[in-house]
Coordinates of C-alpha atoms and ligand atoms in Angstrom, one line a residue:
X1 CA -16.5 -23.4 -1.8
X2 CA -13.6 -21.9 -3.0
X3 CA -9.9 -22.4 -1.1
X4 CA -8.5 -19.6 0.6
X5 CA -6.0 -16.9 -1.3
X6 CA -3.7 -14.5 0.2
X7 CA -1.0 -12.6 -0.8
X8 CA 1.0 -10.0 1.2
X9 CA 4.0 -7.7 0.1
X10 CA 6.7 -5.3 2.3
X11 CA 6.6 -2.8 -0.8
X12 CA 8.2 -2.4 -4.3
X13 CA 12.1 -2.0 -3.5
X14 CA 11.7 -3.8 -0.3
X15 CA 14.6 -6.4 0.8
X16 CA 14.4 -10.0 0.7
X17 CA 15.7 -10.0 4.9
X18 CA 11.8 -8.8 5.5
X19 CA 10.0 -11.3 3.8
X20 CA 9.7 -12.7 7.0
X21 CA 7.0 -10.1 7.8
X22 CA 5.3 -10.6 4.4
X23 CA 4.7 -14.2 5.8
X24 CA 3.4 -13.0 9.2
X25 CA 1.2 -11.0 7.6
X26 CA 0.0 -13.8 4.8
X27 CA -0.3 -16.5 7.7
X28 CA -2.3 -13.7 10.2
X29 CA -4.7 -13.2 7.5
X30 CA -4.9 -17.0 6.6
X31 CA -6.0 -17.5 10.5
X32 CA -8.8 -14.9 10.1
X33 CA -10.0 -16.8 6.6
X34 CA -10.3 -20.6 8.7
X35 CA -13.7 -21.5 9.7
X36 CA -15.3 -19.3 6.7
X37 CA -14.2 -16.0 7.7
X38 CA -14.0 -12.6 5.9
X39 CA -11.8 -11.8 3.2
X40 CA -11.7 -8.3 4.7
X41 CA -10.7 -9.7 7.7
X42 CA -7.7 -11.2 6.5
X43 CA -6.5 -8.5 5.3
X44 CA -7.2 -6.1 7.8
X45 CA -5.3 -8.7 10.0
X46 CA -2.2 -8.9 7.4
X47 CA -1.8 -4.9 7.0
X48 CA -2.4 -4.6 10.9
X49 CA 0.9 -6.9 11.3
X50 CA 2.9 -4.8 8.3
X51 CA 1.7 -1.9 9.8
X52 CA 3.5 -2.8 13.1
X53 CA 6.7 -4.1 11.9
X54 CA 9.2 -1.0 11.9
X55 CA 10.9 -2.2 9.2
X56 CA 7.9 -1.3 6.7
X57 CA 7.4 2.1 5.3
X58 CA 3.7 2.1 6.6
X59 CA 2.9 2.5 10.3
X60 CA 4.9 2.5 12.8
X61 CA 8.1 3.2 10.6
X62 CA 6.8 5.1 7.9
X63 CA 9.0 8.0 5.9
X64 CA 9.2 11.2 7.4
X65 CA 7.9 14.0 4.6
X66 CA 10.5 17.2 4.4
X67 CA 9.3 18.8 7.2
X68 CA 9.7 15.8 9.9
X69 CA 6.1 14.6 9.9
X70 CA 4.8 11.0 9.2
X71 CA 1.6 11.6 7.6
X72 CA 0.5 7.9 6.9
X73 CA -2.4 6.6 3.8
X74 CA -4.3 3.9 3.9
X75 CA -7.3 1.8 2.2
X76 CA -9.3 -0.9 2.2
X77 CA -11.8 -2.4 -0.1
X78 CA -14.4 -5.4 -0.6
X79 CA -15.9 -7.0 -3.5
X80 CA -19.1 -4.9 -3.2
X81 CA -17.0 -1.8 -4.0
X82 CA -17.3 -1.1 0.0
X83 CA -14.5 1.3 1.0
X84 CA -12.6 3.5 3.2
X85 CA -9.5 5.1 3.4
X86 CA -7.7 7.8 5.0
X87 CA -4.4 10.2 4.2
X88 CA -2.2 12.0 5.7
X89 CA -3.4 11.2 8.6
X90 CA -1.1 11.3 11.7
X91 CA -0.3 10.2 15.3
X92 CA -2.3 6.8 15.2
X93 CA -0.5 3.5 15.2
X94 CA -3.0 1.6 12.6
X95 CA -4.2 3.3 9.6
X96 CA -5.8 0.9 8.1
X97 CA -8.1 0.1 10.7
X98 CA -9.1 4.0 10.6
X99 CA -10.0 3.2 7.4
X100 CA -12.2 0.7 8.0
X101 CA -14.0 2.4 10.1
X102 CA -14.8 5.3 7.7
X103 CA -16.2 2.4 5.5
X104 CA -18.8 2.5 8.1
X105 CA -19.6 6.0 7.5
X106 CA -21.5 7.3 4.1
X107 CA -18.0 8.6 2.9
X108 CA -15.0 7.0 1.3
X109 CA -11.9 8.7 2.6
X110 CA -11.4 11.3 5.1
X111 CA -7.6 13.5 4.7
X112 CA -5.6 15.3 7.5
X113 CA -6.6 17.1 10.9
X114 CA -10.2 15.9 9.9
X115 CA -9.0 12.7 9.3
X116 CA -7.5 12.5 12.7
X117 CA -9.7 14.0 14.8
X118 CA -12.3 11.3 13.0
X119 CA -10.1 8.5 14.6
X120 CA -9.8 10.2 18.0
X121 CA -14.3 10.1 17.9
X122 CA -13.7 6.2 17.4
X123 CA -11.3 5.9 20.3
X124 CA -7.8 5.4 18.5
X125 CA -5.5 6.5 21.0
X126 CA -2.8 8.9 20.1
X127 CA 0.3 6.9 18.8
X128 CA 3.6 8.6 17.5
X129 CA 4.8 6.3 14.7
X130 CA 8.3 8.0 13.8
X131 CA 10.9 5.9 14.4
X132 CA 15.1 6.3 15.1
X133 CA 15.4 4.6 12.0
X134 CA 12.9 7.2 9.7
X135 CA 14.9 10.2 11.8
X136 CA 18.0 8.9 9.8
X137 CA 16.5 8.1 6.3
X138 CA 14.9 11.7 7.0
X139 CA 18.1 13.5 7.5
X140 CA 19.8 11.4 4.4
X141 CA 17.2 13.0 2.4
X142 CA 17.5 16.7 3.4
X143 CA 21.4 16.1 2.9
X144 CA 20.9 15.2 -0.3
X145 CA 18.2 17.9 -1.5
X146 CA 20.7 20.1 0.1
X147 CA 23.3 19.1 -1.8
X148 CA 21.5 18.7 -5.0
X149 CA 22.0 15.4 -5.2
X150 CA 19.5 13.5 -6.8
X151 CA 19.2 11.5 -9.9
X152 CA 18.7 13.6 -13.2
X153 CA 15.2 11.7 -13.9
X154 CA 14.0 12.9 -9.8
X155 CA 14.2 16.5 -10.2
X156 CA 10.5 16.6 -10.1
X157 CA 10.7 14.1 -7.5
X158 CA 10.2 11.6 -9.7
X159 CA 11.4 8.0 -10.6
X160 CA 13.6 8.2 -7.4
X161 CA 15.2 4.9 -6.7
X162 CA 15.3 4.6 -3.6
X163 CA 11.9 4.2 -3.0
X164 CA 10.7 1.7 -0.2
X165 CA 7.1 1.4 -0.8
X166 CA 4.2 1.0 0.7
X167 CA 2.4 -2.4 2.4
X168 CA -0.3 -4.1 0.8
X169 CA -2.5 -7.6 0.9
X170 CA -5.4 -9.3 -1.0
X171 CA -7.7 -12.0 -0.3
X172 CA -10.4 -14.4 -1.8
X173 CA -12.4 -16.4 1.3
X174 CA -14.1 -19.9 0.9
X175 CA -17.2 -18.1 -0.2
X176 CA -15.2 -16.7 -3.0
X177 CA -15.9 -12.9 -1.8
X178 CA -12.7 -10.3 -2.2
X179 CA -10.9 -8.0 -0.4
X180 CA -7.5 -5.3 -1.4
X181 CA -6.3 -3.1 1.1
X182 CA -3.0 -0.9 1.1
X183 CA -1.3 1.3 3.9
X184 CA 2.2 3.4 3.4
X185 CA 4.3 6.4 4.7
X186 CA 4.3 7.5 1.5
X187 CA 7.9 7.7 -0.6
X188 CA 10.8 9.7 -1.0
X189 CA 11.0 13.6 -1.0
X190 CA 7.9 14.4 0.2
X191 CA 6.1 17.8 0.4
X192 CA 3.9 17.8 3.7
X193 CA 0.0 17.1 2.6
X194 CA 1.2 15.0 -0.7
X195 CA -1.1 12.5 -1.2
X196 CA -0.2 9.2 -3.1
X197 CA -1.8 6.3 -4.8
X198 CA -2.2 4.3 -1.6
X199 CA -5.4 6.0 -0.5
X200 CA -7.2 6.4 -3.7
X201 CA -10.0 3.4 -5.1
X202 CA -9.0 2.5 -8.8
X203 CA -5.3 3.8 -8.2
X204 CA -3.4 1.8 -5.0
X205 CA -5.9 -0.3 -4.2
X206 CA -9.3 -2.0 -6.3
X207 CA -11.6 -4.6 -5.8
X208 CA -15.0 -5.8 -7.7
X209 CA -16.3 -9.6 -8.5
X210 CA -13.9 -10.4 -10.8
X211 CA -10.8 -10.0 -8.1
X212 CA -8.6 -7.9 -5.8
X213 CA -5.5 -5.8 -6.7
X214 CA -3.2 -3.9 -4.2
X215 CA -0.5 -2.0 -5.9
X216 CA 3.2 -0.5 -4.6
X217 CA 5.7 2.1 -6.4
X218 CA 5.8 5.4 -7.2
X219 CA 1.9 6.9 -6.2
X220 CA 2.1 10.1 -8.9
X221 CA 3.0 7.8 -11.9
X222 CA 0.2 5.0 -10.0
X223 CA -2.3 7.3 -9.9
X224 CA -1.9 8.6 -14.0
X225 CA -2.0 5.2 -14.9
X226 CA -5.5 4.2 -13.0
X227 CA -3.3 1.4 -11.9
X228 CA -5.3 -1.0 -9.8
X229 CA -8.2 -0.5 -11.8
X230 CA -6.2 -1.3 -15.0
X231 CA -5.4 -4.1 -14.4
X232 CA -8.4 -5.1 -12.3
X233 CA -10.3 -4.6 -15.9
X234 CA -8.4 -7.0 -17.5
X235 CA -9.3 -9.5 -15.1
X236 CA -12.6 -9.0 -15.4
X237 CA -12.3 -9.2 -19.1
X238 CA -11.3 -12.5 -18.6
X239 CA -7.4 -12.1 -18.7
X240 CA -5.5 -14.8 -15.9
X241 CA -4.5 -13.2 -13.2
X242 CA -0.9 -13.7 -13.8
X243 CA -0.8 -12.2 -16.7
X244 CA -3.2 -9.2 -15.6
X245 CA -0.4 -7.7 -13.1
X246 CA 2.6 -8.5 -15.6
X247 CA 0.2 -6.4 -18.3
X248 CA -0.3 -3.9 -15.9
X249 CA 3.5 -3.6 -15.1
X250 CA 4.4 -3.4 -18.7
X251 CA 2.5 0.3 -18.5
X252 CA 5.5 1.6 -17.1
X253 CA 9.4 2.5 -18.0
X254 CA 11.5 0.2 -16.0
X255 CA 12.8 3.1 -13.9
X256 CA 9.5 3.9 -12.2
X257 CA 9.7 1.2 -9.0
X258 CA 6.0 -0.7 -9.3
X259 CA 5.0 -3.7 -7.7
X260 CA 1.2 -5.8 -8.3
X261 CA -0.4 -8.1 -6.3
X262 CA -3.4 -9.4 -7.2
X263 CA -6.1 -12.2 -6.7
X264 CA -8.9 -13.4 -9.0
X265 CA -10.9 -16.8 -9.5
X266 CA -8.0 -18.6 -11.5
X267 CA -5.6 -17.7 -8.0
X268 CA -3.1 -15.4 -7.3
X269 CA -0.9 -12.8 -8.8
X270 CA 2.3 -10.9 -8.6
X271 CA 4.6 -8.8 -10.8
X272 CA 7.6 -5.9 -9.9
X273 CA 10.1 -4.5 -11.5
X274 CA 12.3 -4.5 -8.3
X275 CA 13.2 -6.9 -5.4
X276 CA 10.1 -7.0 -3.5
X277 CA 9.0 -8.8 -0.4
X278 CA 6.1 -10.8 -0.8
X279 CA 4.1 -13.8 0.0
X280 CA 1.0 -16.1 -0.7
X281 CA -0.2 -19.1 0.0
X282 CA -1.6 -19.9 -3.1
X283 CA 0.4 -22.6 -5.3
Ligands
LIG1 N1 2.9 4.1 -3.3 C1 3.1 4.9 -2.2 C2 3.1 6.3 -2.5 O1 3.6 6.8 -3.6 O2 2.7 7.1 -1.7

């Protein structure tokens, strides 16, 4: 039997006052782990509860994309490469459990009105997840593309610091199985129907025998990089899991925002290159 892992985080760049809900989240999945249950339980439970807390860029409080919109992400994945994800999906209140759901279909991610209209067939209600608070961060961001006033390095939208990233949590049950899931409202400056990282196996999100890895930061430079997969290899290559997600940071200038969590057979792992909320129960 092996002990129970979790580990939860609010997103690269995201406070230290919200590590409160990274704890909610670890100790919801930790419930669904005693007795012997499922790793992808847990952290369907722990993004659920991040997903719900308005002070997290996935959800309920996600970032508005240029035009006003939340278009949401999300994905989950198991040991046996099972997966599903969706993105830019809109109007539901839990993405995450939409993407569980496509897990049960042949297909591994499902995008937009098709996306949507998917959720509606499995009874998710319709759920308007833009908060007063998103409103505001919206309009800051159209005042400043107005005014031109972004950092040299974000011209192409990219690097931009004040990126509050996505949600994500991974899990190892007592029968050893794994689970990495990820959900977000995507980043900074976005063009309506931009799809990042978050939804895409091998880039936000990866999971295999050898461990579980849920990543955060900027999606475009995520997705280049292969990220979760990266470092998902080294693991299974026989690097510790530690040292995996500090490796896997190391791929990237210190101005691109990334966070890693990860967990493997030697425990847990985490490494960012910003304050990030997290949490795990692991020693
Ligand atoms: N990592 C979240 C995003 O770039 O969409």
């Amino acid at each position: 039997m092996a002990s129970p892992v979790v580990v939860t985080h609010c997103g690269a760049g995201s406070t230290l006052e919200i590590v409160d809900a990274a704890e909610t989240a670890g100790r919801a999945a930790l419930s669904a782990l005693d007795g012997g249950g499922r790793a992808l339980d847990a952290v369907t439970n722990a993004i659920v509860v991040l997903e719900d807390d308005e002070r997290t860029n996935a959800g309920t409080g996600s970032r508005l994309r240029i035009d006003g919109r939340a278009q949401m992400d999300a994905s989950i994945m198991t040991e046996d490469l099972e997966s599903g994800a969706v993105a830019a999906i809109e109007g539901v209140r839990n993405p995450i459990l939409v993407a569980r759901k496509v897990m049960e279909t042949p297909h591994v991610l499902l995008v937009g009105a098709d996306a949507v209209a998917f959720a509606r067939r499995m009874g998710f209600q319709s759920h308007n997840p833009v908060t007063a608070a998103a409103k505001v961060r919206w309009k800051e961001s159209l005042d400043r593309i107005r005014r031109g006033d972004l950092p040299p390095h974000a011209r192409k939208w990219r690097d931009f610091r004040d990126l509050a990233g996505t949600v994500g949590a991974v899990a190892r049950d007592s029968r050893g199985h794994f689970c990495a899931g990820s959900s977000t409202g995507g980043t900074a400056f976005m063009m309506p129907g931009r799809v990042g990282d978050t939804p895409i196996v091998g880039a936000g999100i990866y999971c295999g025998s050898a461990g579980a890895v849920s990543v955060t930061g900027h999606g475009e430079e995520i997705i280049r990089r292969v990220l979760s997969k990266s470092v998902y290899d080294l693991m299974a290559r026989g690097r510790r899991t530690q040292a995996a997600c500090d490796e896997g940071l190391r791929l990237f200038k210190k101005t691109i925002p990334i966070g890693i969590i990860a967990v493997g057979k030697d425990g847990a792992g985490e490494a960012c290159n910003r304050k990030m909320a997290w949490w795990t129960n692991a020693p």
